[in-house]
Short mmCIF file of C-alpha atoms in Angstrom, two decimals:
data_model
loop_
_atom_site.label_atom_id
_atom_site.label_comp_id
_atom_site.label_asym_id
_atom_site.label_seq_id
_atom_site.Cartn_x
_atom_site.Cartn_y
_atom_site.Cartn_z
CA MET F 1 89.94 123.18 90.13
CA LYS F 2 93.31 122.86 91.84
CA ARG F 3 91.92 122.51 95.35
CA CYS F 4 89.61 119.65 94.29
CA GLY F 5 92.51 117.81 92.72
CA PHE F 6 94.52 118.29 95.90
CA ILE F 7 91.81 116.77 98.11
CA VAL F 8 91.39 113.75 95.82
CA LEU F 9 95.15 113.25 95.74
CA ALA F 10 95.39 113.53 99.53
CA LEU F 11 92.73 110.85 99.96
CA THR F 12 94.03 108.44 97.36
CA LEU F 13 97.59 108.71 98.65
CA TRP F 14 96.55 107.12 101.92
CA LEU F 15 98.02 103.86 100.63
CA VAL F 16 100.35 102.30 103.11
CA ILE F 17 103.02 100.01 101.70
CA PRO F 18 103.99 97.23 104.12
CA CYS F 19 106.79 98.63 106.27
CA LYS F 20 107.80 99.21 109.86
CA ALA F 21 105.14 101.80 110.60
CA GLN F 22 103.17 102.66 113.70
CA GLN F 23 100.07 100.49 113.51
CA VAL F 24 97.18 100.76 115.99
CA ILE F 25 93.85 98.93 115.97
CA TYR F 26 90.72 100.19 117.76
CA ALA F 27 87.96 97.88 118.96
CA ASN F 28 85.23 100.54 119.09
CA LEU F 29 84.46 104.21 118.60
CA HIS F 30 85.25 105.05 122.23
CA GLU F 31 88.78 103.72 121.86
CA LEU F 32 89.25 105.62 118.62
CA VAL F 33 88.12 108.97 120.04
CA ALA F 34 90.25 108.42 123.15
CA GLN F 35 93.22 107.22 121.06
CA GLU F 36 93.51 104.09 123.22
CA GLY F 37 94.10 101.22 120.82
CA ASP F 38 96.36 98.19 120.61
CA THR F 39 99.67 98.45 118.80
CA VAL F 40 100.54 95.79 116.22
CA THR F 41 103.30 95.38 113.64
CA THR F 42 102.09 93.07 110.87
CA LEU F 43 99.34 94.94 109.03
CA ARG F 44 99.17 95.25 105.29
CA VAL F 45 96.96 97.85 103.59
CA GLU F 46 95.89 97.18 100.01
CA LYS F 47 93.97 99.45 97.64
CA ARG F 48 91.07 97.50 96.13
CA SER F 49 90.45 97.57 92.39
CA LYS F 50 87.31 99.11 90.89
CA ASN F 51 86.20 95.67 89.68
CA LYS F 52 86.41 94.21 93.20
CA ILE F 53 84.47 97.14 94.62
CA LEU F 54 81.78 96.77 91.95
CA LEU F 55 81.44 93.02 92.53
CA LEU F 56 81.78 92.91 96.31
CA SER F 57 80.95 96.52 97.32
CA GLY F 58 82.43 97.98 100.49
CA GLY F 59 85.33 100.30 101.21
CA ASP F 60 88.36 101.20 99.13
CA TYR F 61 90.93 99.37 101.27
CA ARG F 62 91.59 95.86 102.44
CA ILE F 63 93.59 95.51 105.66
CA GLU F 64 94.98 92.19 106.82
CA ALA F 65 97.67 90.82 109.10
CA LYS F 66 100.44 89.00 107.31
CA ASP F 67 100.69 85.32 108.38
CA ASN F 68 98.08 85.80 111.13
CA SER F 69 94.67 84.50 110.08
CA SER F 70 93.09 85.12 113.51
CA LEU F 71 94.04 88.79 113.51
CA SER F 72 92.92 89.13 109.88
CA ARG F 73 89.54 87.69 110.84
CA TYR F 74 89.30 90.11 113.75
CA LEU F 75 90.12 93.01 111.43
CA ARG F 76 87.34 92.00 109.01
CA LYS F 77 84.58 91.28 111.50
CA ARG F 78 85.18 93.06 114.81
CA CYS F 79 87.80 95.79 114.52
CA TYR F 80 86.34 99.31 114.38
CA ALA F 81 89.26 101.28 112.94
CA VAL F 82 92.96 101.07 112.11
CA ARG F 83 95.63 103.75 112.17
CA VAL F 84 98.86 103.32 110.22
CA ASP F 85 101.16 106.25 110.94
CA SER F 86 99.02 109.32 110.14
CA ALA F 87 96.50 107.42 107.98
CA LEU F 88 93.22 106.36 109.60
CA TYR F 89 90.79 103.78 108.21
CA VAL F 90 87.34 102.81 109.55
CA ASN F 91 85.75 99.42 109.05
CA CYS F 92 82.75 99.86 106.75
CA ARG F 93 81.24 96.72 108.24
CA LYS F 94 80.62 98.74 111.42
CA MET F 95 79.11 101.75 109.68
CA ARG F 96 75.41 102.47 109.14
CA TYR F 97 73.73 105.33 107.33
CA LYS F 98 70.05 105.23 108.29
CA ARG F 99 68.95 101.75 107.15
CA TYR F 100 71.81 101.36 104.68
CA ARG F 101 75.00 99.37 105.07
CA PHE F 102 78.32 100.15 103.43
CA GLY F 103 79.52 96.59 103.03
CA SER F 104 82.89 95.33 104.21
CA TYR F 105 86.50 96.53 104.00
CA PHE F 106 87.89 99.89 105.09
CA ALA F 107 87.41 103.54 104.15
CA PRO F 108 89.89 106.41 104.70
CA ALA F 109 89.01 108.73 107.56
CA PHE F 110 90.27 111.51 109.82
CA GLN F 111 89.30 113.19 113.08
CA ILE F 112 88.30 116.71 114.03
CA GLY F 113 88.00 116.70 117.80
CA GLU F 114 85.59 113.94 118.82
CA HIS F 115 84.09 113.72 115.35
CA VAL F 116 85.31 111.22 112.78
CA TYR F 117 84.76 111.73 109.05
CA PHE F 118 85.16 108.97 106.50
CA CYS F 119 85.07 108.91 102.71
CA ALA F 120 83.00 106.17 101.05
CA GLN F 121 80.61 105.41 98.23
CA PRO F 122 77.30 107.28 98.41
CA VAL F 123 74.30 105.27 99.62
CA GLY F 124 70.67 106.22 100.18
CA GLN F 125 70.05 109.97 100.09
CA ALA F 126 73.75 110.53 99.42
CA ALA F 127 73.60 108.36 96.29
CA SER F 128 70.53 110.20 94.99
CA SER F 129 71.99 113.67 95.44
CA THR F 130 75.39 112.69 94.08
CA SER F 131 74.54 110.66 91.00
CA THR F 132 71.15 111.87 89.77
CA ARG F 133 70.61 115.08 87.84
CA PRO F 134 67.18 116.69 88.27
CA GLY F 135 64.87 115.47 85.51
CA ALA F 136 67.37 112.90 84.21
CA PRO F 137 65.76 109.64 83.00
CA ARG F 138 66.60 106.46 84.89
CA LEU F 139 66.20 102.89 83.70
CA GLY F 140 64.41 100.49 86.01
CA GLY F 141 64.98 96.83 86.79
CA ASP F 142 68.26 94.94 86.97
CA VAL F 143 69.77 96.83 84.05
CA GLY F 144 69.03 100.19 85.63
CA ASN F 145 70.41 99.04 89.00
CA ALA F 146 73.59 97.78 87.35
CA ILE F 147 74.10 101.06 85.51
CA ALA F 148 73.50 103.03 88.71
CA ALA F 149 75.98 100.89 90.66
CA SER F 150 78.59 101.28 87.93
CA ALA F 151 78.12 105.06 87.90
CA LEU F 152 78.80 105.21 91.64
CA ILE F 153 82.03 103.22 91.46
CA ASN F 154 84.09 106.40 91.22
CA ALA F 155 81.79 108.56 93.35
CA ARG F 156 82.78 109.33 96.93
CA VAL F 157 81.17 111.46 99.62
CA PHE F 158 81.92 112.19 103.26
CA TYR F 159 80.06 110.95 106.31
CA GLU F 160 80.32 112.13 109.90
CA ILE F 161 80.21 109.52 112.67
CA ASN F 162 77.95 110.61 115.52
CA PRO F 163 80.13 110.25 118.68
CA ARG F 164 77.07 109.38 120.79
CA ASN F 165 75.56 106.50 118.82
CA GLY F 166 78.18 105.67 116.18
CA ARG F 167 75.82 106.19 113.25
CA ALA F 168 76.94 107.91 110.08
CA GLU F 169 75.45 111.14 108.78
CA PHE F 170 75.89 112.28 105.19
CA VAL F 171 77.93 115.48 104.95
CA SER F 172 75.61 117.30 102.60
CA LYS F 173 75.87 120.96 101.67
CA GLU F 174 73.30 121.77 104.35
CA LYS F 175 75.28 119.81 106.94
CA MET F 176 78.50 121.53 105.92
CA MET F 177 76.86 124.96 106.25
CA SER F 178 76.08 124.05 109.85
CA LEU F 179 79.64 122.87 110.52
CA LEU F 180 80.97 126.16 109.14
CA GLY F 181 78.78 128.24 111.42
CA ASP F 182 81.77 130.06 112.95
CA TYR F 183 83.35 130.81 109.58
CA PRO F 184 81.04 132.98 107.43
CA HIS F 185 83.73 133.48 104.76
CA LEU F 186 83.77 129.71 104.16
CA GLN F 187 79.97 129.56 104.21
CA GLU F 188 79.84 132.23 101.53
CA ARG F 189 82.24 130.21 99.39
CA LEU F 190 80.29 127.00 100.00
CA GLN F 191 77.06 128.60 98.79
CA ARG F 192 78.57 128.80 95.31
CA GLU F 193 79.38 125.08 95.18
CA THR F 194 77.24 122.80 93.03
CA SER F 195 78.56 119.40 94.18
CA GLU F 196 78.35 117.44 97.42
CA GLY F 197 81.11 115.05 96.36
CA ALA F 198 84.20 114.28 98.42
CA SER F 199 86.45 116.54 96.35
CA VAL F 200 84.34 119.57 97.35
CA MET F 201 83.23 118.70 100.89
CA GLY F 202 86.72 117.38 101.65
CA TYR F 203 88.17 120.83 101.05
CA TYR F 204 85.95 122.41 103.71
CA LEU F 205 86.52 119.57 106.16
CA MET F 206 90.27 120.00 105.75
CA GLU F 207 89.84 123.72 106.39
CA LEU F 208 87.87 122.95 109.55
CA LYS F 209 90.59 120.57 110.69
CA ARG F 210 93.29 123.15 110.05
CA LEU F 211 91.38 125.89 111.88
CA ALA F 212 90.65 123.58 114.82
CA GLU F 213 94.35 122.71 115.14
CA GLU F 214 95.28 126.40 115.11
CA LYS F 215 93.08 127.20 118.12
#
């Protein structure tokens, strides 16, 4: 559908070519929500290949500081999020979904009020609901795990960061129905959806963002 293609395009176009752009780094979630970060000028954002993601896991983007190894190390290990112009990225190293980790590198994100939503590979419950069809056979062992990991390379879902404890919550269909509580026309449309992938949930999140900005 056209709207799904638009959401995927909007997410994948958050590539930032090295240039003189507004670049802000946030040390923690509080700074991000308050928009009180540190401005820098040397960041480079690189889209990671599918092979690198499969081998090393983690987010879709690598962010480093050109000719500044100390800042690059800070970005990898301690930085919470980075904003380059209108594009926001969160550090997957800082994210947790229940007992699952997302790995390293950065994932594209955006804010709606105090809530931050980021797009990353499905893990845990999100992986099960996204990649497994009811009744579909699944191979066990290392071969089965490898096939499952490969199948998820292109899969993306959305997570909401809890502003109180910083933990991620999978934006499932049930979760989205709750978020759309004030918009029954969108809830009715959502009920007909059969996917919880980023291309579908992203559409409704973008609608929520638009409606929130219009208030």
